Backbone as JSON, one array per atom type, in Angstrom:
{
  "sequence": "XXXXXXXXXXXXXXXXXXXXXXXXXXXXXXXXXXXXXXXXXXX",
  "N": [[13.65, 12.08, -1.42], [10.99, 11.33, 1.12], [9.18, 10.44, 0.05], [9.46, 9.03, -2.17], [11.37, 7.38, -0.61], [9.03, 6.43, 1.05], [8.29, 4.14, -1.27], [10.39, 3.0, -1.99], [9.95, 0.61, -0.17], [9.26, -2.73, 0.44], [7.09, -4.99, -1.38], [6.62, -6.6, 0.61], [6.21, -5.96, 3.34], [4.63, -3.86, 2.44], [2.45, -5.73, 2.45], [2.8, -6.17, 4.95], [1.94, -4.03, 6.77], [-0.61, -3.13, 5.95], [-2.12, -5.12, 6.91], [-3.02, -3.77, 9.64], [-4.57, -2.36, 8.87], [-8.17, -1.73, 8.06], [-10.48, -3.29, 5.71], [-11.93, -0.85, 4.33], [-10.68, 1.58, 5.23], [-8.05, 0.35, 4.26], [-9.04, 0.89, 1.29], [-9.55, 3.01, 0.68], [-7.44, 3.96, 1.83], [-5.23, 3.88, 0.15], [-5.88, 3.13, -2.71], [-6.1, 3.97, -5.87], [-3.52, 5.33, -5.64], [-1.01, 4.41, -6.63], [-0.35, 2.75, -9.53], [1.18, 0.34, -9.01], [0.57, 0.07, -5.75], [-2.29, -0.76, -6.75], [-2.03, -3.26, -7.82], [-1.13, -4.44, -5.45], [-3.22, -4.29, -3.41], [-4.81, -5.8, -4.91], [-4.67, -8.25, -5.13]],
  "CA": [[12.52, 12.58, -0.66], [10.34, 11.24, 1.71], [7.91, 9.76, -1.12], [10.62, 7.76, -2.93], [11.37, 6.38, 0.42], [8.67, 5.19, 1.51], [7.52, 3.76, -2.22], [11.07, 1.42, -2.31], [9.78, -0.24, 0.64], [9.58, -4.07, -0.56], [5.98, -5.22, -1.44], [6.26, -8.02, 1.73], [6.25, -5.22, 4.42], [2.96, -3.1, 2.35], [1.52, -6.18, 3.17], [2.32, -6.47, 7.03], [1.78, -2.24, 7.31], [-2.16, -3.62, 5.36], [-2.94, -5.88, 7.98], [-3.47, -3.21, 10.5], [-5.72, -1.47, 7.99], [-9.64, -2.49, 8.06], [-10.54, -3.35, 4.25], [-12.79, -0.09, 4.21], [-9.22, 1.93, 5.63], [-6.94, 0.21, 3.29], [-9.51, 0.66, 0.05], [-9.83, 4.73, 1.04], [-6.11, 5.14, 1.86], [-4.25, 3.16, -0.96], [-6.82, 3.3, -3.5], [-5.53, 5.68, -7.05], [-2.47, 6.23, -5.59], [-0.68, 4.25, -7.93], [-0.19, 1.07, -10.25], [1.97, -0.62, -7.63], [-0.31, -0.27, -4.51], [-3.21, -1.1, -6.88], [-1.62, -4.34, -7.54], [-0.8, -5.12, -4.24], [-4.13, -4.34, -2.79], [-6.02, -6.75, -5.99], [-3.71, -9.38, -5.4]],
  "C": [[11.84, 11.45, 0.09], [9.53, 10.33, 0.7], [8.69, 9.02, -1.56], [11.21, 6.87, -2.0], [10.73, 5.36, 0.91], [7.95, 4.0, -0.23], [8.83, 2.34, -2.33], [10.78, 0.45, -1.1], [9.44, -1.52, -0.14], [7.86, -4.16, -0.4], [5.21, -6.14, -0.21], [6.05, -7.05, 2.68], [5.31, -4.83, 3.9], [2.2, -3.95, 3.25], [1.63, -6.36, 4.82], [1.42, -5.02, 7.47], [-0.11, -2.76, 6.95], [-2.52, -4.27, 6.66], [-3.11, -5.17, 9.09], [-4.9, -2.16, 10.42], [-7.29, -2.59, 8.3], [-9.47, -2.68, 6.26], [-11.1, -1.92, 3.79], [-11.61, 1.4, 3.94], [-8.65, 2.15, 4.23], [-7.51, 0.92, 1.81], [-8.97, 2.54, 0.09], [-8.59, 4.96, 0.94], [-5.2, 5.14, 0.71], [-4.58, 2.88, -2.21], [-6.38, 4.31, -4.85], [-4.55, 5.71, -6.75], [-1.71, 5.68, -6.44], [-0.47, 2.87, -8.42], [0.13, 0.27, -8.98], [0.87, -1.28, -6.58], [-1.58, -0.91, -5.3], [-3.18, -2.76, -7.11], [-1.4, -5.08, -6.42], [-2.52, -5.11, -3.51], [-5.56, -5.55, -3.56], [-5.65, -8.1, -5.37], [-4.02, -10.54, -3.57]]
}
C-alpha cells in the first residue's frame, strides 16, 4: 500500500521533505503519527 511506501522511505530524505515544512507545519503534520517520525522530528 501506499502507507508502507511512503514509511520505507530512508530517514535522510524525511529530513530534506522537513525542510520545506515551517516548524509550526512539521509539529501539526508529523506529530503522533508514529515512533519513527517522532524520533526524527526530536532529533
Amino acid at each position: 500500500s501506499w502507507i508502507s511506501g511512503f514509511e520505507d522511505l530512508s530517514n535522510d530524505l524525511f529530513c530534506e521533505i522537513f525542510d520545506y515544512f515551517n516548524g509550526y507545519e512539521l509539529f501539526e503534520s508529523f506529530s503522533n503519527l508514529n515512533f519513527r517520525f517522532e524520533k526524527i522530528l526530536h532529533s
